[in-house]
């Protein structure tokens, strides 16, 4: 028969054994019941292309990746962090995904939308979720692309930060599928400067050549000379204009009357608004177009060369209407922008009456080109 | 006493089981199976980098008379399709470092008689990757909405760039050493300390680079600019490569007068 001491000893031995056994078993169970990370694979061929690397730029982020395993994916989390490793995500230097939108999908992935807080959080500074109400099977090593607009870069240039991509099985992300980190960097912006100087080339003469070379005489004589009441007398002169002014140029003129003796007597000028050339009466004026009818039919020439040139009315008539204005400056022609040389031909014409005073008549014109830079 | 021995044995057993359970739950996140993957696991001699305590400091060294255990292997090795980095100062994290050294390029006063050129430099270092590409994003220098005509394939019929043409409006760039229109620019320069492990190159990898080549941005004397195109790349993890961008401008008689400015962003994308 055992003593009470022996009985107590056996009792406590059993207790200690049970204590050790249950402690160990409990430890194993606890370890088994603790949430163990799923055997997640790594996303491969993953990259992030920024629309701009400028600090603080609001730009597009284009993610590309290939799943590490073939599995159904119901949601994907995109993060911007100071570390590529899974775990706490710290916002990198004021970068923010809070304004993420403009979701665009490419490759295998389809049917996902930006989460709005129902199944997954709405976009925050560090995180954007996309989700698919019907989880999609994504194939291992098959490319998918996801891009967002409205992402703001960190506010520091030449700054390295990280993006993380985590895929989940469910629409409401819970069971992790794959994961991958990406290194990204902002960069200082390069500014390239270049100056283009203003240029305006203008010339007037009996004739003008290309690039205002070969400029003819600055004086012309109407023919037939002397003037008669039987026929119109006429002749031409030219001017050339070229510029790199962004808004082109205007050409205007100042004129004196066609007169003699200190302009005591003058040949009546054509109207400011134009007068049809006709013999038998006093007329003097000019036009800047090829004439196709009337007294000056076949004379003159249209402007040529350059771009964007326009002759102002009434100097653009083609029916032998001449005009003359002594109250200048009077606009003759314009160009709308930068242009190589435009050559204008001025056709001068004069008629006299039987009572026109005799003498050597002359008129002086001054042309002014103004570039609009 | 006997019960103390029993208590100690039971507690020891409990702790051992806990340790096993903990190890089971942690697993080894950086080793894998199926196709086998070894990611930053340490095999071989133990070592540590500048570890220390109040009483000692542990500096791996080959000539320390055995006071350290040293590193199993250090440095970088590579082939055409494989590269590994060994040593305690490597990282299993993707890394991308870049620096734009020149933030302002002044091409001066333009003339129709001759081209104007200028240069800017930047460098890229990219680790634990399958390479990177460099893109230049932005607009050609612009004034009042008028941009200098960028050089494209349609400018001269060549996709690898066009030669300088004074009197014709042009804006373009390349990343190589040029002798035309003047001696300007430089080829990519690899890290002088580890040139064998830096692989950055000009161009997008297509065609051939160099004189008479066909690779955009990589042919001397040929210039091109299309925003967003790849102007440089590395095919694998690469140490520091310094690139020199050469800018070229020409103007025509009708290039609008004004102060032109263009902001260009260097975007580097690594694939991991």
Coordinates of C-alpha atoms in Angstrom, one line a residue:
Chain A
X1 CA 0.0 0.0 0.0
X2 CA 1.3 3.3 -1.0
X3 CA 1.9 6.0 1.5
X4 CA 0.2 9.4 1.1
X5 CA 3.5 10.8 0.1
X6 CA 3.9 8.3 -2.7
X7 CA 0.3 9.0 -3.8
X8 CA 0.9 12.8 -3.9
X9 CA 4.2 12.3 -5.7
X10 CA 2.6 10.2 -8.4
X11 CA -0.3 12.7 -8.7
X12 CA 2.0 15.7 -9.2
X13 CA 4.2 13.7 -11.6
X14 CA 1.1 13.2 -13.8
X15 CA 0.2 16.8 -13.5
X16 CA 3.6 18.0 -14.6
X17 CA 3.7 15.6 -17.5
X18 CA 0.3 16.8 -18.6
X19 CA 1.4 20.4 -18.2
X20 CA 4.4 19.9 -20.4
X21 CA 2.4 17.9 -23.0
X22 CA -0.5 20.4 -23.2
X23 CA 1.9 23.4 -23.3
X24 CA 3.7 21.9 -26.3
X25 CA 0.5 20.9 -28.0
X26 CA -1.1 24.2 -27.3
X27 CA 1.9 26.0 -28.8
X28 CA 1.7 23.9 -31.9
X29 CA -2.0 24.6 -32.2
X30 CA -1.6 28.3 -31.7
X31 CA 1.1 28.4 -34.3
X32 CA -1.1 26.5 -36.6
X33 CA -4.1 28.7 -36.0
X34 CA -2.1 31.9 -36.4
X35 CA -2.7 33.4 -39.7
X36 CA 0.2 32.2 -41.8
X37 CA 0.8 34.2 -45.0
X38 CA -0.4 32.4 -48.0
X39 CA 2.3 30.9 -50.2
X40 CA 2.2 34.1 -52.4
X41 CA 4.2 34.1 -55.6
X42 CA 6.1 37.1 -56.9
X43 CA 4.9 39.2 -59.7
X44 CA 7.4 39.1 -62.5
X45 CA 8.3 41.5 -65.3
X46 CA 6.8 44.3 -63.3
X47 CA 7.4 47.9 -64.0
X48 CA 6.0 51.4 -63.5
X49 CA 6.3 54.0 -66.2
X50 CA 5.7 57.6 -65.1
X51 CA 4.1 60.0 -67.5
X52 CA 6.5 62.6 -66.1
X53 CA 9.3 62.3 -63.6
X54 CA 9.1 65.9 -62.6
X55 CA 8.7 66.5 -58.9
X56 CA 5.1 67.2 -57.9
X57 CA 3.9 66.5 -61.4
X58 CA 0.3 65.3 -61.7
X59 CA 0.8 62.6 -64.2
X60 CA -0.1 59.1 -65.4
X61 CA 1.3 56.0 -63.7
X62 CA 1.3 52.9 -66.0
X63 CA 1.9 49.6 -64.1
X64 CA 2.8 46.4 -66.0
X65 CA 3.2 43.0 -64.4
X66 CA 2.9 39.3 -64.9
X67 CA 1.4 37.0 -62.3
X68 CA 3.6 34.5 -60.6
X69 CA 0.9 31.9 -60.5
X70 CA -2.3 31.2 -62.5
X71 CA -5.1 32.1 -60.1
X72 CA -8.3 34.0 -59.9
X73 CA -7.8 37.6 -58.9
X74 CA -10.7 39.8 -57.5
X75 CA -8.8 42.9 -56.4
X76 CA -5.4 44.5 -56.7
X77 CA -3.8 47.0 -54.4
X78 CA -1.3 49.5 -55.7
X79 CA 0.8 51.4 -53.2
X80 CA 3.4 54.2 -53.2
X81 CA 5.8 53.8 -50.3
X82 CA 9.3 54.6 -49.1
X83 CA 10.1 50.8 -49.0
X84 CA 9.4 48.0 -51.6
X85 CA 8.9 45.5 -48.8
X86 CA 5.6 44.2 -47.6
X87 CA 4.4 45.8 -44.4
X88 CA 3.9 49.4 -43.3
X89 CA 3.7 51.8 -46.2
X90 CA 5.0 55.3 -45.6
X91 CA 4.0 58.1 -48.0
X92 CA 7.0 59.1 -50.0
X93 CA 7.6 62.8 -49.9
X94 CA 4.0 64.0 -50.4
X95 CA 3.4 61.8 -53.4
X96 CA -0.3 61.0 -53.5
X97 CA -2.7 58.6 -55.2
X98 CA -5.7 60.2 -53.7
X99 CA -6.7 61.7 -57.1
X100 CA -6.3 58.5 -59.0
X101 CA -8.7 58.1 -61.9
X102 CA -8.8 57.5 -65.6
X103 CA -8.3 53.7 -65.1
X104 CA -7.0 52.0 -68.2
X105 CA -6.5 48.3 -68.5
X106 CA -4.5 46.4 -71.1
X107 CA -3.2 42.9 -71.7
X108 CA -5.0 40.0 -70.0
X109 CA -6.6 42.0 -67.2
X110 CA -10.2 43.3 -67.7
X111 CA -13.3 44.2 -65.9
X112 CA -11.7 46.0 -63.0
X113 CA -12.8 49.4 -61.6
X114 CA -11.3 51.7 -59.0
X115 CA -12.6 50.8 -55.6
X116 CA -14.9 53.2 -53.9
X117 CA -14.9 52.2 -50.3
X118 CA -17.6 49.5 -50.6
X119 CA -15.4 46.4 -51.0
X120 CA -12.0 48.1 -50.7
X121 CA -10.9 51.5 -49.6
X122 CA -11.2 54.5 -51.9
X123 CA -7.9 56.0 -53.2
X124 CA -5.8 57.4 -50.5
X125 CA -2.4 59.1 -50.6
X126 CA -0.6 55.8 -50.6
X127 CA -3.1 53.3 -51.9
X128 CA -5.4 52.6 -54.8
X129 CA -7.5 49.5 -55.1
X130 CA -9.1 48.1 -58.2
X131 CA -11.6 45.4 -58.0
X132 CA -13.7 43.0 -60.2
X133 CA -17.1 41.9 -59.0
X134 CA -16.4 38.6 -60.8
X135 CA -12.8 37.6 -60.0
X136 CA -10.8 37.0 -63.1
X137 CA -8.4 34.2 -63.7
X138 CA -5.0 35.7 -64.5
X139 CA -2.4 33.5 -66.2
X140 CA 1.1 33.2 -64.9
X141 CA 3.7 34.9 -67.0
X142 CA 1.0 36.7 -69.0
X143 CA 1.3 40.5 -69.1
X144 CA -1.3 42.9 -67.8
X145 CA -1.3 46.6 -67.7
X146 CA -3.0 49.0 -65.3
X147 CA -2.7 52.8 -65.6
X148 CA -4.1 55.7 -63.7
X149 CA -4.2 59.4 -64.3
X150 CA -4.1 62.0 -61.5
X151 CA -1.2 60.6 -59.6
X152 CA 1.1 63.2 -58.0
X153 CA 4.8 62.6 -57.9
X154 CA 6.9 63.1 -54.7
X155 CA 7.8 66.8 -54.4
X156 CA 11.6 66.1 -54.4
X157 CA 13.6 65.8 -57.6
X158 CA 16.0 62.9 -58.1
X159 CA 14.1 61.0 -55.4
X160 CA 13.9 57.2 -55.2
X161 CA 10.6 55.8 -54.0
X162 CA 8.7 52.5 -54.5
X163 CA 5.5 51.1 -55.8
X164 CA 4.0 47.9 -54.6
X165 CA 1.5 45.7 -56.3
X166 CA -0.5 43.1 -54.4
X167 CA -3.1 40.9 -55.9
X168 CA -5.9 39.3 -54.0
X169 CA -8.3 36.4 -54.6
X170 CA -11.5 38.1 -53.6
X171 CA -13.3 41.2 -54.8
X172 CA -12.9 42.5 -51.2
X173 CA -9.2 41.9 -50.9
X174 CA -8.4 39.4 -48.2
X175 CA -6.4 36.4 -49.5
X176 CA -3.2 37.6 -51.0
X177 CA -2.1 36.0 -54.3
X178 CA 1.0 37.7 -55.6
X179 CA 3.2 40.6 -54.6
X180 CA 6.0 42.7 -56.2
X181 CA 7.9 45.9 -55.5
X182 CA 9.2 48.4 -58.0
X183 CA 11.8 51.1 -57.6
X184 CA 10.9 54.5 -59.2
X185 CA 12.6 57.8 -59.3
X186 CA 11.7 61.4 -59.9
X187 CA 14.2 63.6 -61.8
X188 CA 15.0 67.2 -62.2
X189 CA 13.5 68.7 -65.3
X190 CA 15.9 69.8 -68.1
X191 CA 15.0 73.2 -69.6
X192 CA 16.3 73.9 -73.1
X193 CA 16.4 77.6 -74.1
X194 CA 17.0 79.1 -77.6
X195 CA 16.5 82.6 -78.9
X196 CA 15.4 83.6 -82.4
X197 CA 16.0 87.2 -83.3
X198 CA 13.4 89.4 -85.0
X199 CA 13.8 89.8 -88.8
X200 CA 12.0 92.1 -91.3
X201 CA 13.2 92.4 -94.8
X202 CA 11.6 95.1 -97.0
X203 CA 12.5 96.7 -100.3
X204 CA 11.0 98.9 -103.0
X205 CA 12.2 99.6 -106.5
X206 CA 11.3 99.5 -110.2
X207 CA 12.0 95.8 -109.8
X208 CA 13.0 93.7 -106.8
X209 CA 14.7 90.3 -106.8
X210 CA 14.5 87.4 -104.5
X211 CA 15.6 88.1 -100.9
X212 CA 15.5 91.8 -101.8
X213 CA 18.4 91.6 -104.1
X214 CA 18.7 93.2 -107.6
X215 CA 16.6 96.2 -106.6
X216 CA 15.9 98.5 -109.6
X217 CA 15.6 102.2 -109.8
X218 CA 13.6 104.2 -107.2
X219 CA 12.0 106.3 -110.0
X220 CA 9.7 105.3 -112.7
X221 CA 8.2 107.2 -115.7
X222 CA 4.7 106.6 -116.9
X223 CA 4.3 105.7 -120.6
X224 CA 3.4 106.9 -123.1
X225 CA 5.1 110.0 -122.1
X226 CA 4.0 112.8 -122.5
X227 CA 0.5 112.0 -121.3
X228 CA -2.3 112.3 -123.9
X229 CA -6.0 112.5 -123.8
X230 CA -6.2 109.6 -126.2
X231 CA -4.7 106.9 -124.1
X232 CA -3.9 106.0 -120.5
X233 CA -0.2 106.2 -119.4
X234 CA 1.0 103.6 -116.9
X235 CA 4.0 101.8 -115.5
X236 CA 4.8 99.4 -112.6
X237 CA 7.1 99.3 -109.6
X238 CA 7.6 96.5 -107.0
X239 CA 8.1 95.9 -103.3
X240 CA 9.2 92.8 -101.5
X241 CA 8.6 91.9 -97.8
X242 CA 9.6 89.0 -95.6
X243 CA 9.6 88.5 -91.9
X244 CA 9.7 86.0 -89.0
X245 CA 7.3 88.1 -86.9
X246 CA 4.9 85.8 -85.3
X247 CA 1.9 87.9 -86.4
X248 CA 3.3 89.0 -89.8
X249 CA 3.5 92.6 -91.0
X250 CA 1.5 95.5 -92.5
X251 CA 2.6 97.7 -95.4
X252 CA 1.3 101.2 -95.6
X253 CA 2.1 104.3 -97.7
X254 CA 2.2 108.0 -97.6
X255 CA 1.9 110.0 -100.8
X256 CA 1.9 113.4 -102.3
X257 CA -0.2 114.6 -105.2
X258 CA 0.9 114.2 -108.8
X259 CA 1.7 117.9 -109.3
X260 CA 4.0 120.6 -110.7
X261 CA 5.2 124.1 -109.6
X262 CA 5.1 123.3 -105.9
X263 CA 1.8 121.6 -106.4
X264 CA 0.1 124.7 -107.6
X265 CA -1.3 122.5 -110.3
X266 CA -1.9 118.8 -109.9
X267 CA -3.5 116.0 -111.8
X268 CA -6.7 115.1 -110.0
X269 CA -6.0 112.0 -107.9
X270 CA -8.2 108.9 -108.0
X271 CA -10.7 108.6 -105.1
X272 CA -9.6 107.0 -101.9
X273 CA -12.1 104.3 -102.5
X274 CA -11.1 103.8 -106.1
X275 CA -12.0 105.3 -109.6
X276 CA -12.4 103.3 -112.8
X277 CA -9.6 104.4 -115.2
X278 CA -10.9 106.2 -118.2
X279 CA -9.5 108.6 -120.8
X280 CA -10.5 112.2 -121.3
X281 CA -10.3 113.3 -117.7
X282 CA -7.7 113.8 -115.1
X283 CA -6.8 110.7 -113.0
X284 CA -3.9 109.4 -111.1
X285 CA -3.7 106.3 -108.9
X286 CA -2.5 102.8 -108.7
X287 CA -3.6 99.2 -108.0
X288 CA -1.8 96.0 -106.8
X289 CA -3.4 93.3 -108.9
X290 CA -3.4 91.9 -112.4
X291 CA -6.1 93.6 -114.4
X292 CA -8.5 91.5 -116.4
X293 CA -10.9 94.1 -117.8
X294 CA -11.2 97.7 -118.6
X295 CA -8.7 100.3 -119.7
X296 CA -5.8 98.5 -118.0
X297 CA -6.7 95.0 -119.0
X298 CA -3.7 92.7 -119.1
X299 CA -1.5 95.1 -117.1
X300 CA -0.2 94.6 -113.6
X301 CA 0.5 91.4 -111.6
X302 CA -0.8 89.7 -108.5
X303 CA 1.4 89.4 -105.5
X304 CA 3.6 86.3 -105.5
X305 CA 5.7 84.3 -103.1
X306 CA 5.5 83.9 -99.4
X307 CA 2.4 82.9 -97.4
X308 CA -0.5 84.6 -95.8
X309 CA -0.2 87.8 -97.8
X310 CA -3.3 89.9 -98.5
X311 CA -3.7 93.2 -100.6
X312 CA -6.1 95.6 -99.0
X313 CA -9.2 97.0 -100.7
X314 CA -9.5 99.0 -103.0
X315 CA -6.0 98.2 -104.2
X316 CA -7.0 94.6 -105.0
X317 CA -9.4 95.3 -107.8
X318 CA -9.0 93.7 -111.2
X319 CA -11.3 95.9 -113.3
X320 CA -9.0 98.8 -113.9
X321 CA -10.1 100.6 -110.7
X322 CA -7.3 102.7 -109.3
X323 CA -7.1 104.5 -106.0
X324 CA -4.9 107.1 -104.3
X325 CA -4.8 108.5 -100.8
X326 CA -2.8 111.5 -99.7
X327 CA -3.9 111.4 -96.0
X328 CA -1.7 108.3 -95.1
X329 CA -0.6 106.1 -93.7
X330 CA -2.9 104.0 -95.8
X331 CA -2.7 100.2 -95.5
X332 CA -1.8 98.5 -98.7
X333 CA -1.1 94.9 -97.7
X334 CA -0.7 92.6 -94.8
X335 CA 0.8 89.2 -93.9
X336 CA -0.7 87.0 -91.2
X337 CA 2.5 85.4 -89.9
X338 CA 6.1 84.5 -90.6
X339 CA 6.7 84.4 -94.3
X340 CA 9.4 84.3 -96.9
X341 CA 9.4 87.2 -99.4
X342 CA 6.2 88.2 -101.0
X343 CA 6.6 90.4 -104.1
X344 CA 3.9 93.0 -104.8
X345 CA 3.6 94.8 -108.1
X346 CA 2.2 98.4 -108.1
X347 CA 0.5 99.4 -111.4
X348 CA 0.4 103.2 -111.7
X349 CA -1.9 104.9 -114.2
X350 CA -2.7 108.4 -115.2
X351 CA -5.1 110.2 -117.6
X352 CA -5.2 113.9 -118.6
X353 CA -7.8 116.2 -120.0
X354 CA -7.5 118.8 -122.7
X355 CA -7.2 121.5 -120.0
X356 CA -4.5 119.8 -117.9
X357 CA -1.7 122.3 -117.3
X358 CA 1.5 121.4 -119.1
X359 CA 4.5 120.5 -117.1
X360 CA 6.6 117.7 -115.6
X361 CA 4.4 116.2 -113.0
X362 CA 5.7 113.9 -110.2
X363 CA 4.5 112.3 -107.1
X364 CA 6.4 110.8 -104.2
X365 CA 5.4 107.7 -102.2
X366 CA 6.9 106.4 -99.0
X367 CA 6.2 102.8 -98.1
X368 CA 6.5 101.5 -94.5
X369 CA 6.5 97.9 -93.5
X370 CA 5.8 97.1 -89.8
X371 CA 6.5 93.7 -88.3
X372 CA 4.1 92.5 -85.6
X373 CA 6.3 90.4 -83.3
Chain B
X1 CA 13.9 18.0 -5.3
X2 CA 12.2 15.6 -7.7
X3 CA 9.3 17.8 -8.5
X4 CA 11.7 20.6 -9.5
X5 CA 13.4 18.2 -12.0
X6 CA 10.0 17.3 -13.4
X7 CA 9.0 20.9 -13.6
X8 CA 12.2 21.8 -15.4
X9 CA 11.8 18.9 -17.8
X10 CA 8.2 19.8 -18.6
X11 CA 9.0 23.5 -19.2
X12 CA 12.0 22.5 -21.4
X13 CA 9.7 20.2 -23.4
X14 CA 7.2 23.0 -23.7
X15 CA 9.7 25.5 -24.8
X16 CA 11.1 23.1 -27.4
X17 CA 7.7 22.5 -28.9
X18 CA 7.1 26.3 -28.9
X19 CA 10.3 26.8 -30.8
X20 CA 9.4 24.1 -33.3
X21 CA 5.9 25.6 -33.8
X22 CA 7.4 29.1 -34.3
X23 CA 9.9 27.9 -36.8
X24 CA 7.1 26.1 -38.6
X25 CA 4.9 29.2 -38.7
X26 CA 7.7 31.5 -39.9
X27 CA 9.1 29.2 -42.6
X28 CA 11.8 30.6 -44.8
X29 CA 10.4 33.4 -47.0
X30 CA 13.4 33.6 -49.2
X31 CA 13.9 30.0 -50.3
X32 CA 11.6 28.3 -52.5
X33 CA 11.0 25.0 -54.3
X34 CA 9.3 23.6 -57.3
X35 CA 11.8 25.3 -59.7
X36 CA 14.0 26.3 -56.8
X37 CA 14.6 29.9 -55.9
X38 CA 17.2 31.3 -53.6
X39 CA 16.7 34.9 -52.8
X40 CA 19.3 36.5 -50.5
X41 CA 19.8 33.4 -48.4
X42 CA 23.2 33.0 -46.8
X43 CA 25.0 29.8 -47.6
X44 CA 28.5 29.2 -46.6
X45 CA 30.6 31.0 -44.1
X46 CA 28.9 33.3 -41.7
X47 CA 29.8 36.9 -41.7
X48 CA 28.5 40.3 -40.7
X49 CA 29.2 43.8 -41.8
X50 CA 30.6 46.1 -39.2
X51 CA 28.6 44.5 -36.4
X52 CA 29.7 45.6 -33.0
X53 CA 28.8 45.7 -29.4
X54 CA 30.2 47.7 -26.5
X55 CA 33.0 45.2 -26.2
X56 CA 34.0 44.3 -29.7
X57 CA 33.7 45.2 -33.3
X58 CA 33.5 42.6 -36.1
X59 CA 34.9 43.7 -39.4
X60 CA 35.2 41.0 -42.2
X61 CA 38.7 41.0 -43.5
X62 CA 40.8 38.5 -45.4
X63 CA 43.9 39.5 -43.5
X64 CA 42.8 39.7 -39.9
X65 CA 44.5 36.6 -38.7
X66 CA 41.3 34.7 -38.3
X67 CA 39.5 37.1 -36.1
X68 CA 36.5 37.3 -38.4
X69 CA 34.7 34.7 -40.4
X70 CA 34.7 36.8 -43.6
X71 CA 32.3 36.7 -46.5
X72 CA 31.8 33.6 -48.6
X73 CA 32.1 35.6 -51.8
X74 CA 31.8 39.3 -52.8
X75 CA 31.4 41.3 -56.0
X76 CA 29.4 40.8 -59.1
X77 CA 29.5 38.2 -61.9
X78 CA 27.6 38.2 -65.1
X79 CA 27.2 36.6 -68.5
X80 CA 25.1 37.5 -71.4
X81 CA 22.0 36.1 -69.7
X82 CA 22.8 35.8 -66.0
X83 CA 24.0 38.1 -63.4
X84 CA 24.5 37.7 -59.6
X85 CA 25.6 40.0 -56.9
X86 CA 27.2 38.6 -53.8
X87 CA 28.3 40.0 -50.5
X88 CA 26.7 41.4 -47.4
X89 CA 26.2 44.8 -49.0
X90 CA 23.8 43.6 -51.6
X91 CA 20.1 44.0 -51.3
X92 CA 17.1 42.0 -52.2
X93 CA 15.1 45.2 -52.8
X94 CA 14.7 46.8 -56.2
X95 CA 16.7 49.9 -56.5
X96 CA 16.7 52.8 -58.9
X97 CA 18.9 55.8 -58.5
X98 CA 19.2 58.6 -61.0
X99 CA 20.5 62.1 -61.1
X100 CA 20.0 64.8 -63.7
X101 CA 23.2 66.8 -63.5
X102 CA 22.3 69.6 -65.9
X103 CA 18.9 71.3 -65.5
X104 CA 19.4 74.1 -67.9
X105 CA 20.7 74.1 -71.5
X106 CA 21.1 77.4 -73.3
X107 CA 21.4 77.0 -77.1
X108 CA 22.0 80.7 -77.5
X109 CA 20.9 83.0 -80.4
X110 CA 19.8 81.0 -83.4
X111 CA 20.9 81.8 -87.0
X112 CA 19.9 80.4 -90.4
X113 CA 23.6 80.0 -91.2
X114 CA 24.6 77.4 -88.7
X115 CA 23.3 74.9 -86.2
X116 CA 23.4 75.5 -82.4
X117 CA 24.2 72.7 -80.0
X118 CA 24.3 72.1 -76.3
X119 CA 24.7 69.2 -73.9
X120 CA 23.3 67.9 -70.6
X121 CA 24.2 64.9 -68.5
X122 CA 22.4 62.5 -66.2
X123 CA 23.3 59.1 -64.7
X124 CA 21.3 56.0 -63.8
X125 CA 22.0 53.1 -61.5
X126 CA 19.6 50.2 -61.3
X127 CA 19.8 47.2 -59.1
X128 CA 18.0 43.8 -58.9
X129 CA 16.3 44.3 -62.2
X130 CA 16.0 43.0 -65.6
X131 CA 17.1 46.3 -67.0
X132 CA 15.8 49.7 -67.6
X133 CA 14.8 52.1 -70.3
X134 CA 15.2 55.9 -70.4
X135 CA 12.7 58.1 -72.1
X136 CA 12.7 61.8 -72.7
X137 CA 9.3 63.3 -72.3
X138 CA 8.2 66.8 -73.2
X139 CA 8.0 69.3 -76.0
X140 CA 10.6 70.8 -78.3
X141 CA 11.5 74.4 -77.4
X142 CA 8.4 76.5 -77.9
X143 CA 7.5 80.2 -78.2
X144 CA 3.9 81.4 -78.2
X145 CA 2.6 78.0 -79.2
X146 CA 5.2 77.6 -82.0
X147 CA 7.5 74.6 -81.3
X148 CA 10.8 74.2 -83.2
X149 CA 10.1 71.4 -85.6
X150 CA 11.2 68.1 -84.0
X151 CA 13.2 65.8 -86.2
X152 CA 11.2 62.7 -87.0
X153 CA 11.4 59.9 -89.6
X154 CA 9.5 62.1 -92.0
X155 CA 12.1 64.9 -91.7
X156 CA 14.6 63.0 -93.8
X157 CA 13.3 59.5 -94.3
X158 CA 15.6 57.9 -91.7
X159 CA 14.3 56.5 -88.5
X160 CA 17.7 56.8 -86.7
X161 CA 17.8 60.6 -87.1
X162 CA 18.7 63.3 -89.5
X163 CA 21.8 65.3 -90.1
X164 CA 22.0 69.0 -89.2
X165 CA 20.5 71.2 -92.0
X166 CA 21.1 74.9 -91.4
X167 CA 18.3 77.1 -92.8
X168 CA 15.7 74.4 -92.0
X169 CA 13.9 74.4 -88.7
X170 CA 15.0 71.4 -86.6
X171 CA 15.2 70.2 -83.0
X172 CA 16.7 66.9 -82.1
X173 CA 19.0 65.1 -79.8
X174 CA 21.2 62.0 -79.4
X175 CA 23.3 60.4 -76.7
X176 CA 26.6 59.7 -78.4
X177 CA 29.8 61.6 -79.3
X178 CA 29.4 63.6 -82.5
X179 CA 31.7 65.3 -85.0
X180 CA 28.9 66.8 -87.0
X181 CA 27.8 69.6 -87.1
X182 CA 30.6 70.2 -84.6
X183 CA 32.5 68.1 -82.1
X184 CA 30.0 67.8 -79.3
X185 CA 28.6 65.2 -76.9
X186 CA 29.9 61.9 -75.5
X187 CA 29.2 58.2 -75.6
X188 CA 27.7 56.7 -72.4
X189 CA 30.4 56.4 -69.7
X190 CA 30.3 53.3 -67.4
X191 CA 31.0 53.4 -63.7
X192 CA 34.8 53.8 -63.6
X193 CA 35.0 51.6 -60.5
X194 CA 32.9 48.8 -61.9
X195 CA 32.9 49.2 -65.6
X196 CA 32.4 45.5 -66.2
X197 CA 29.0 45.6 -64.3
X198 CA 27.5 48.7 -65.9
X199 CA 25.6 48.1 -69.1
X200 CA 23.8 51.3 -70.0
X201 CA 23.8 52.2 -73.7
X202 CA 22.5 54.8 -76.0
X203 CA 19.4 54.1 -78.1
X204 CA 16.6 51.6 -77.8
X205 CA 18.5 48.5 -78.6
X206 CA 17.2 48.1 -82.1
X207 CA 19.4 48.1 -85.2
X208 CA 23.1 49.0 -84.7
X209 CA 24.7 51.9 -83.0
X210 CA 27.6 54.0 -84.0
X211 CA 28.7 55.6 -87.3
X212 CA 26.6 54.4 -90.1
X213 CA 24.3 52.7 -87.7
X214 CA 20.5 52.5 -87.6
X215 CA 19.7 52.9 -83.9
X216 CA 17.7 56.0 -83.0
X217 CA 19.6 58.4 -80.7
X218 CA 22.8 56.3 -81.1
X219 CA 24.3 57.4 -84.4
X220 CA 26.8 60.2 -84.4
X221 CA 25.7 63.2 -86.4
X222 CA 22.1 62.1 -86.5
X223 CA 19.5 63.7 -84.3
X224 CA 15.9 62.9 -83.6
X225 CA 13.2 63.9 -81.1
X226 CA 9.9 62.1 -80.5
X227 CA 8.6 62.6 -77.0
X228 CA 8.4 59.4 -75.0
X229 CA 10.7 57.4 -77.2
X230 CA 13.5 55.3 -75.5
X231 CA 16.8 57.1 -75.8
X232 CA 18.9 54.8 -73.6
X233 CA 18.6 51.5 -71.9
X234 CA 20.4 48.7 -70.0
X235 CA 19.5 45.1 -70.7
X236 CA 20.1 43.9 -67.1
X237 CA 20.9 45.1 -63.6
X238 CA 23.5 47.8 -64.2
X239 CA 25.8 50.0 -62.2
X240 CA 26.2 53.6 -62.8
X241 CA 26.1 54.8 -66.4
X242 CA 26.5 58.5 -67.2
X243 CA 24.8 59.7 -70.3
X244 CA 25.4 62.9 -72.3
X245 CA 22.5 64.3 -74.2
X246 CA 23.4 66.5 -77.2
X247 CA 20.8 68.9 -78.3
X248 CA 20.7 70.4 -81.8
X249 CA 18.7 73.3 -83.2
X250 CA 18.4 75.0 -86.6
X251 CA 16.1 77.7 -87.8
X252 CA 14.7 78.9 -91.1
X253 CA 13.8 82.4 -92.3
X254 CA 10.3 81.9 -91.1
X255 CA 11.0 80.5 -87.6
X256 CA 9.0 82.9 -85.5
X257 CA 11.2 85.3 -83.5
X258 CA 11.1 84.9 -79.8
X259 CA 12.6 83.2 -76.7
X260 CA 12.0 79.5 -77.0
X261 CA 11.9 77.2 -74.1
X262 CA 11.3 73.5 -73.7
X263 CA 11.0 71.4 -70.5
X264 CA 12.1 67.8 -70.9
X265 CA 11.6 65.1 -68.3
X266 CA 13.9 62.1 -68.0
X267 CA 11.8 59.1 -67.1
X268 CA 13.6 55.8 -66.2
X269 CA 11.6 52.7 -65.9
X270 CA 13.1 49.5 -64.4
X271 CA 11.7 46.1 -64.9
X272 CA 11.9 43.9 -61.9

